């Protein structure tokens, strides 16, 4: 398989003409905030091919942010980050999308929860064209709610 890397988005060559996310898991599972954030931030996915996993990583980052940089993280957070790493590694190896998609007709899905929002744009065949998501700011979100 001919793999060409451009900012960690992998093109699988003219024969397949597909794209996938490149992710290289560290050889040692993360144990500190510094190593965990380095691993979590190594998922570069500008097209949102794996946006669900990216969002999960951001939620883990939020939990880790309260610790000092070189403090050993609690075992449950280390396990959660290591499990995320394994899932992302497998997804990076198996998930791919066509490089060229007919965009005459697109379906747009949006959703939000109390923690995050997301937008998913797909072709009628179900091929993801692009996806975006984000976490709500904790302080700003605490000031309003649609639930009374």
mmCIF file with all atom_site columns, C-alpha atoms in Angstrom:
data_model
loop_
_atom_site.group_PDB
_atom_site.id
_atom_site.type_symbol
_atom_site.label_atom_id
_atom_site.label_alt_id
_atom_site.label_comp_id
_atom_site.label_asym_id
_atom_site.label_entity_id
_atom_site.label_seq_id
_atom_site.pdbx_PDB_ins_code
_atom_site.Cartn_x
_atom_site.Cartn_y
_atom_site.Cartn_z
_atom_site.occupancy
_atom_site.B_iso_or_equiv
_atom_site.pdbx_formal_charge
_atom_site.auth_seq_id
_atom_site.auth_comp_id
_atom_site.auth_asym_id
_atom_site.auth_atom_id
_atom_site.pdbx_PDB_model_num
ATOM 1   C CA . UNK A 1 1   ? 0.000   0.000  0.000  1.00 0.00 ? 1   UNK A CA 1
ATOM 2   C CA . UNK A 1 2   ? 1.368   3.417  -0.998 1.00 0.00 ? 2   UNK A CA 1
ATOM 3   C CA . UNK A 1 3   ? 0.930   5.788  1.945  1.00 0.00 ? 3   UNK A CA 1
ATOM 4   C CA . UNK A 1 4   ? 1.648   9.483  1.508  1.00 0.00 ? 4   UNK A CA 1
ATOM 5   C CA . UNK A 1 5   ? 1.558   11.596 4.654  1.00 0.00 ? 5   UNK A CA 1
ATOM 6   C CA . UNK A 1 6   ? 0.521   15.221 4.649  1.00 0.00 ? 6   UNK A CA 1
ATOM 7   C CA . UNK A 1 7   ? 0.149   16.704 8.150  1.00 0.00 ? 7   UNK A CA 1
ATOM 8   C CA . UNK A 1 8   ? -0.766  13.237 9.456  1.00 0.00 ? 8   UNK A CA 1
ATOM 9   C CA . UNK A 1 9   ? -3.729  12.769 7.124  1.00 0.00 ? 9   UNK A CA 1
ATOM 10  C CA . UNK A 1 10  ? -2.771  9.644  5.215  1.00 0.00 ? 10  UNK A CA 1
ATOM 11  C CA . UNK A 1 11  ? -3.570  9.174  1.521  1.00 0.00 ? 11  UNK A CA 1
ATOM 12  C CA . UNK A 1 12  ? -3.669  5.471  0.703  1.00 0.00 ? 12  UNK A CA 1
ATOM 13  C CA . UNK A 1 13  ? -2.519  5.933  -2.892 1.00 0.00 ? 13  UNK A CA 1
ATOM 14  C CA . UNK A 1 14  ? -4.092  6.067  -6.329 1.00 0.00 ? 14  UNK A CA 1
ATOM 15  C CA . UNK A 1 15  ? -5.232  2.451  -6.196 1.00 0.00 ? 15  UNK A CA 1
ATOM 16  C CA . UNK A 1 16  ? -7.554  2.997  -3.213 1.00 0.00 ? 16  UNK A CA 1
ATOM 17  C CA . UNK A 1 17  ? -7.736  6.841  -3.330 1.00 0.00 ? 17  UNK A CA 1
ATOM 18  C CA . UNK A 1 18  ? -8.868  6.990  0.301  1.00 0.00 ? 18  UNK A CA 1
ATOM 19  C CA . UNK A 1 19  ? -7.862  9.121  3.284  1.00 0.00 ? 19  UNK A CA 1
ATOM 20  C CA . UNK A 1 20  ? -7.370  8.097  6.882  1.00 0.00 ? 20  UNK A CA 1
ATOM 21  C CA . UNK A 1 21  ? -6.144  9.701  10.079 1.00 0.00 ? 21  UNK A CA 1
ATOM 22  C CA . UNK A 1 22  ? -2.550  9.079  11.036 1.00 0.00 ? 22  UNK A CA 1
ATOM 23  C CA . UNK A 1 23  ? -1.916  8.347  14.717 1.00 0.00 ? 23  UNK A CA 1
ATOM 24  C CA . UNK A 1 24  ? 1.211   6.995  16.318 1.00 0.00 ? 24  UNK A CA 1
ATOM 25  C CA . UNK A 1 25  ? 0.627   5.721  19.841 1.00 0.00 ? 25  UNK A CA 1
ATOM 26  C CA . UNK A 1 26  ? 3.481   6.222  22.302 1.00 0.00 ? 26  UNK A CA 1
ATOM 27  C CA . UNK A 1 27  ? 5.390   3.103  23.301 1.00 0.00 ? 27  UNK A CA 1
ATOM 28  C CA . UNK A 1 28  ? 4.724   3.760  27.002 1.00 0.00 ? 28  UNK A CA 1
ATOM 29  C CA . UNK A 1 29  ? 1.200   4.538  28.285 1.00 0.00 ? 29  UNK A CA 1
ATOM 30  C CA . UNK A 1 30  ? 0.852   8.071  29.693 1.00 0.00 ? 30  UNK A CA 1
ATOM 31  C CA . UNK A 1 31  ? 1.471   8.520  33.427 1.00 0.00 ? 31  UNK A CA 1
ATOM 32  C CA . UNK A 1 32  ? 1.720   12.311 33.888 1.00 0.00 ? 32  UNK A CA 1
ATOM 33  C CA . UNK A 1 33  ? -0.278  15.289 32.646 1.00 0.00 ? 33  UNK A CA 1
ATOM 34  C CA . UNK A 1 34  ? 2.576   16.128 30.261 1.00 0.00 ? 34  UNK A CA 1
ATOM 35  C CA . UNK A 1 35  ? 2.727   12.656 28.684 1.00 0.00 ? 35  UNK A CA 1
ATOM 36  C CA . UNK A 1 36  ? -1.066  12.282 28.596 1.00 0.00 ? 36  UNK A CA 1
ATOM 37  C CA . UNK A 1 37  ? -1.590  15.633 26.851 1.00 0.00 ? 37  UNK A CA 1
ATOM 38  C CA . UNK A 1 38  ? 1.200   14.866 24.372 1.00 0.00 ? 38  UNK A CA 1
ATOM 39  C CA . UNK A 1 39  ? -0.560  11.614 23.498 1.00 0.00 ? 39  UNK A CA 1
ATOM 40  C CA . UNK A 1 40  ? -4.072  13.129 23.394 1.00 0.00 ? 40  UNK A CA 1
ATOM 41  C CA . UNK A 1 41  ? -2.906  16.023 21.200 1.00 0.00 ? 41  UNK A CA 1
ATOM 42  C CA . UNK A 1 42  ? -1.160  13.693 18.749 1.00 0.00 ? 42  UNK A CA 1
ATOM 43  C CA . UNK A 1 43  ? -4.522  12.916 17.114 1.00 0.00 ? 43  UNK A CA 1
ATOM 44  C CA . UNK A 1 44  ? -4.628  15.437 14.265 1.00 0.00 ? 44  UNK A CA 1
ATOM 45  C CA . UNK A 1 45  ? -7.914  15.128 12.414 1.00 0.00 ? 45  UNK A CA 1
ATOM 46  C CA . UNK A 1 46  ? -8.734  18.298 10.414 1.00 0.00 ? 46  UNK A CA 1
ATOM 47  C CA . UNK A 1 47  ? -11.548 16.586 8.477  1.00 0.00 ? 47  UNK A CA 1
ATOM 48  C CA . UNK A 1 48  ? -13.230 15.163 11.556 1.00 0.00 ? 48  UNK A CA 1
ATOM 49  C CA . UNK A 1 49  ? -12.905 11.574 10.316 1.00 0.00 ? 49  UNK A CA 1
ATOM 50  C CA . UNK A 1 50  ? -12.688 10.469 13.944 1.00 0.00 ? 50  UNK A CA 1
ATOM 51  C CA . UNK A 1 51  ? -14.437 13.420 15.582 1.00 0.00 ? 51  UNK A CA 1
ATOM 52  C CA . UNK A 1 52  ? -16.136 11.237 18.192 1.00 0.00 ? 52  UNK A CA 1
ATOM 53  C CA . UNK A 1 53  ? -12.757 10.017 19.424 1.00 0.00 ? 53  UNK A CA 1
ATOM 54  C CA . UNK A 1 54  ? -11.347 13.527 19.335 1.00 0.00 ? 54  UNK A CA 1
ATOM 55  C CA . UNK A 1 55  ? -14.202 14.736 21.543 1.00 0.00 ? 55  UNK A CA 1
ATOM 56  C CA . UNK A 1 56  ? -13.633 11.884 23.976 1.00 0.00 ? 56  UNK A CA 1
ATOM 57  C CA . UNK A 1 57  ? -9.968  12.887 24.125 1.00 0.00 ? 57  UNK A CA 1
ATOM 58  C CA . UNK A 1 58  ? -10.939 16.480 24.908 1.00 0.00 ? 58  UNK A CA 1
ATOM 59  C CA . UNK A 1 59  ? -13.107 15.309 27.805 1.00 0.00 ? 59  UNK A CA 1
ATOM 60  C CA . UNK A 1 60  ? -10.140 13.341 29.164 1.00 0.00 ? 60  UNK A CA 1
ATOM 61  C CA . UNK A 1 61  ? -7.958  16.466 28.756 1.00 0.00 ? 61  UNK A CA 1
ATOM 62  C CA . UNK A 1 62  ? -10.446 18.437 30.826 1.00 0.00 ? 62  UNK A CA 1
ATOM 63  C CA . UNK A 1 63  ? -10.144 15.893 33.664 1.00 0.00 ? 63  UNK A CA 1
ATOM 64  C CA . UNK A 1 64  ? -6.336  15.904 33.477 1.00 0.00 ? 64  UNK A CA 1
ATOM 65  C CA . UNK A 1 65  ? -5.998  19.714 33.399 1.00 0.00 ? 65  UNK A CA 1
ATOM 66  C CA . UNK A 1 66  ? -6.331  20.055 37.185 1.00 0.00 ? 66  UNK A CA 1
ATOM 67  C CA . UNK A 1 67  ? -3.036  18.195 37.840 1.00 0.00 ? 67  UNK A CA 1
ATOM 68  C CA . UNK A 1 68  ? 0.507   19.600 37.754 1.00 0.00 ? 68  UNK A CA 1
ATOM 69  C CA . UNK A 1 69  ? 2.549   18.847 34.638 1.00 0.00 ? 69  UNK A CA 1
ATOM 70  C CA . UNK A 1 70  ? 4.817   16.156 36.052 1.00 0.00 ? 70  UNK A CA 1
ATOM 71  C CA . UNK A 1 71  ? 2.593   14.775 38.802 1.00 0.00 ? 71  UNK A CA 1
ATOM 72  C CA . UNK A 1 72  ? 1.711   11.116 38.414 1.00 0.00 ? 72  UNK A CA 1
ATOM 73  C CA . UNK A 1 73  ? -1.955  10.877 37.440 1.00 0.00 ? 73  UNK A CA 1
ATOM 74  C CA . UNK A 1 74  ? -4.440  8.715  39.359 1.00 0.00 ? 74  UNK A CA 1
ATOM 75  C CA . UNK A 1 75  ? -4.640  5.159  38.082 1.00 0.00 ? 75  UNK A CA 1
ATOM 76  C CA . UNK A 1 76  ? -8.209  5.570  36.754 1.00 0.00 ? 76  UNK A CA 1
ATOM 77  C CA . UNK A 1 77  ? -7.188  8.540  34.559 1.00 0.00 ? 77  UNK A CA 1
ATOM 78  C CA . UNK A 1 78  ? -4.096  6.701  33.292 1.00 0.00 ? 78  UNK A CA 1
ATOM 79  C CA . UNK A 1 79  ? -6.289  3.716  32.430 1.00 0.00 ? 79  UNK A CA 1
ATOM 80  C CA . UNK A 1 80  ? -8.873  5.917  30.698 1.00 0.00 ? 80  UNK A CA 1
ATOM 81  C CA . UNK A 1 81  ? -6.169  7.642  28.617 1.00 0.00 ? 81  UNK A CA 1
ATOM 82  C CA . UNK A 1 82  ? -4.490  4.316  27.753 1.00 0.00 ? 82  UNK A CA 1
ATOM 83  C CA . UNK A 1 83  ? -7.834  2.787  26.722 1.00 0.00 ? 83  UNK A CA 1
ATOM 84  C CA . UNK A 1 84  ? -8.561  5.843  24.535 1.00 0.00 ? 84  UNK A CA 1
ATOM 85  C CA . UNK A 1 85  ? -5.120  5.456  22.953 1.00 0.00 ? 85  UNK A CA 1
ATOM 86  C CA . UNK A 1 86  ? -5.839  1.821  22.021 1.00 0.00 ? 86  UNK A CA 1
ATOM 87  C CA . UNK A 1 87  ? -9.237  2.678  20.505 1.00 0.00 ? 87  UNK A CA 1
ATOM 88  C CA . UNK A 1 88  ? -7.767  5.562  18.476 1.00 0.00 ? 88  UNK A CA 1
ATOM 89  C CA . UNK A 1 89  ? -4.879  3.392  17.262 1.00 0.00 ? 89  UNK A CA 1
ATOM 90  C CA . UNK A 1 90  ? -7.324  0.755  16.014 1.00 0.00 ? 90  UNK A CA 1
ATOM 91  C CA . UNK A 1 91  ? -9.600  3.370  14.419 1.00 0.00 ? 91  UNK A CA 1
ATOM 92  C CA . UNK A 1 92  ? -6.623  5.025  12.703 1.00 0.00 ? 92  UNK A CA 1
ATOM 93  C CA . UNK A 1 93  ? -5.682  1.680  11.178 1.00 0.00 ? 93  UNK A CA 1
ATOM 94  C CA . UNK A 1 94  ? -9.182  0.710  10.016 1.00 0.00 ? 94  UNK A CA 1
ATOM 95  C CA . UNK A 1 95  ? -11.244 3.866  9.346  1.00 0.00 ? 95  UNK A CA 1
ATOM 96  C CA . UNK A 1 96  ? -10.928 5.464  5.924  1.00 0.00 ? 96  UNK A CA 1
ATOM 97  C CA . UNK A 1 97  ? -12.987 7.721  3.667  1.00 0.00 ? 97  UNK A CA 1
ATOM 98  C CA . UNK A 1 98  ? -12.866 8.321  -0.101 1.00 0.00 ? 98  UNK A CA 1
ATOM 99  C CA . UNK A 1 99  ? -10.718 11.315 -1.079 1.00 0.00 ? 99  UNK A CA 1
ATOM 100 C CA . UNK A 1 100 ? -13.337 12.432 -3.574 1.00 0.00 ? 100 UNK A CA 1
ATOM 101 C CA . UNK A 1 101 ? -17.029 12.604 -2.621 1.00 0.00 ? 101 UNK A CA 1
ATOM 102 C CA . UNK A 1 102 ? -19.946 13.768 -4.791 1.00 0.00 ? 102 UNK A CA 1
ATOM 103 C CA . UNK A 1 103 ? -21.219 16.833 -2.931 1.00 0.00 ? 103 UNK A CA 1
ATOM 104 C CA . UNK A 1 104 ? -24.326 17.551 -5.027 1.00 0.00 ? 104 UNK A CA 1
ATOM 105 C CA . UNK A 1 105 ? -26.448 16.555 -2.050 1.00 0.00 ? 105 UNK A CA 1
ATOM 106 C CA . UNK A 1 106 ? -25.287 16.620 1.555  1.00 0.00 ? 106 UNK A CA 1
ATOM 107 C CA . UNK A 1 107 ? -26.902 15.732 4.858  1.00 0.00 ? 107 UNK A CA 1
ATOM 108 C CA . UNK A 1 108 ? -26.064 17.845 7.902  1.00 0.00 ? 108 UNK A CA 1
ATOM 109 C CA . UNK A 1 109 ? -26.596 16.538 11.415 1.00 0.00 ? 109 UNK A CA 1
ATOM 110 C CA . UNK A 1 110 ? -26.224 18.693 14.526 1.00 0.00 ? 110 UNK A CA 1
ATOM 111 C CA . UNK A 1 111 ? -26.540 17.819 18.180 1.00 0.00 ? 111 UNK A CA 1
ATOM 112 C CA . UNK A 1 112 ? -25.574 19.099 21.596 1.00 0.00 ? 112 UNK A CA 1
ATOM 113 C CA . UNK A 1 113 ? -25.519 17.848 25.143 1.00 0.00 ? 113 UNK A CA 1
ATOM 114 C CA . UNK A 1 114 ? -24.809 19.573 28.405 1.00 0.00 ? 114 UNK A CA 1
ATOM 115 C CA . UNK A 1 115 ? -21.059 19.106 27.772 1.00 0.00 ? 115 UNK A CA 1
ATOM 116 C CA . UNK A 1 116 ? -20.478 19.327 24.020 1.00 0.00 ? 116 UNK A CA 1
ATOM 117 C CA . UNK A 1 117 ? -21.814 20.146 20.552 1.00 0.00 ? 117 UNK A CA 1
ATOM 118 C CA . UNK A 1 118 ? -21.231 18.502 17.191 1.00 0.00 ? 118 UNK A CA 1
ATOM 119 C CA . UNK A 1 119 ? -21.883 18.922 13.466 1.00 0.00 ? 119 UNK A CA 1
ATOM 120 C CA . UNK A 1 120 ? -21.585 16.012 11.015 1.00 0.00 ? 120 UNK A CA 1
ATOM 121 C CA . UNK A 1 121 ? -21.814 16.480 7.222  1.00 0.00 ? 121 UNK A CA 1
ATOM 122 C CA . UNK A 1 122 ? -22.313 13.315 5.161  1.00 0.00 ? 122 UNK A CA 1
ATOM 123 C CA . UNK A 1 123 ? -23.121 12.247 1.634  1.00 0.00 ? 123 UNK A CA 1
ATOM 124 C CA . UNK A 1 124 ? -26.432 10.428 1.041  1.00 0.00 ? 124 UNK A CA 1
ATOM 125 C CA . UNK A 1 125 ? -24.385 7.197  1.000  1.00 0.00 ? 125 UNK A CA 1
ATOM 126 C CA . UNK A 1 126 ? -23.315 7.867  4.603  1.00 0.00 ? 126 UNK A CA 1
ATOM 127 C CA . UNK A 1 127 ? -19.746 8.934  3.811  1.00 0.00 ? 127 UNK A CA 1
ATOM 128 C CA . UNK A 1 128 ? -18.529 11.570 6.258  1.00 0.00 ? 128 UNK A CA 1
ATOM 129 C CA . UNK A 1 129 ? -17.385 14.686 4.401  1.00 0.00 ? 129 UNK A CA 1
ATOM 130 C CA . UNK A 1 130 ? -16.452 16.741 7.447  1.00 0.00 ? 130 UNK A CA 1
ATOM 131 C CA . UNK A 1 131 ? -17.316 16.914 11.141 1.00 0.00 ? 131 UNK A CA 1
ATOM 132 C CA . UNK A 1 132 ? -16.665 19.421 13.890 1.00 0.00 ? 132 UNK A CA 1
ATOM 133 C CA . UNK A 1 133 ? -17.328 19.488 17.588 1.00 0.00 ? 133 UNK A CA 1
ATOM 134 C CA . UNK A 1 134 ? -16.393 21.253 20.758 1.00 0.00 ? 134 UNK A CA 1
ATOM 135 C CA . UNK A 1 135 ? -16.817 21.341 24.496 1.00 0.00 ? 135 UNK A CA 1
ATOM 136 C CA . UNK A 1 136 ? -18.827 24.024 26.217 1.00 0.00 ? 136 UNK A CA 1
ATOM 137 C CA . UNK A 1 137 ? -16.910 26.281 28.595 1.00 0.00 ? 137 UNK A CA 1
ATOM 138 C CA . UNK A 1 138 ? -17.684 25.032 32.110 1.00 0.00 ? 138 UNK A CA 1
ATOM 139 C CA . UNK A 1 139 ? -18.093 28.478 33.716 1.00 0.00 ? 139 UNK A CA 1
ATOM 140 C CA . UNK A 1 140 ? -20.186 29.999 30.931 1.00 0.00 ? 140 UNK A CA 1
ATOM 141 C CA . UNK A 1 141 ? -22.361 26.926 30.586 1.00 0.00 ? 141 UNK A CA 1
ATOM 142 C CA . UNK A 1 142 ? -23.115 26.802 34.320 1.00 0.00 ? 142 UNK A CA 1
ATOM 143 C CA . UNK A 1 143 ? -24.848 30.203 34.027 1.00 0.00 ? 143 UNK A CA 1
ATOM 144 C CA . UNK A 1 144 ? -27.632 29.057 31.684 1.00 0.00 ? 144 UNK A CA 1
ATOM 145 C CA . UNK A 1 145 ? -29.706 25.997 30.966 1.00 0.00 ? 145 UNK A CA 1
ATOM 146 C CA . UNK A 1 146 ? -32.779 24.976 28.991 1.00 0.00 ? 146 UNK A CA 1
ATOM 147 C CA . UNK A 1 147 ? -33.828 22.841 31.954 1.00 0.00 ? 147 UNK A CA 1
ATOM 148 C CA . UNK A 1 148 ? -35.634 24.663 34.737 1.00 0.00 ? 148 UNK A CA 1
#
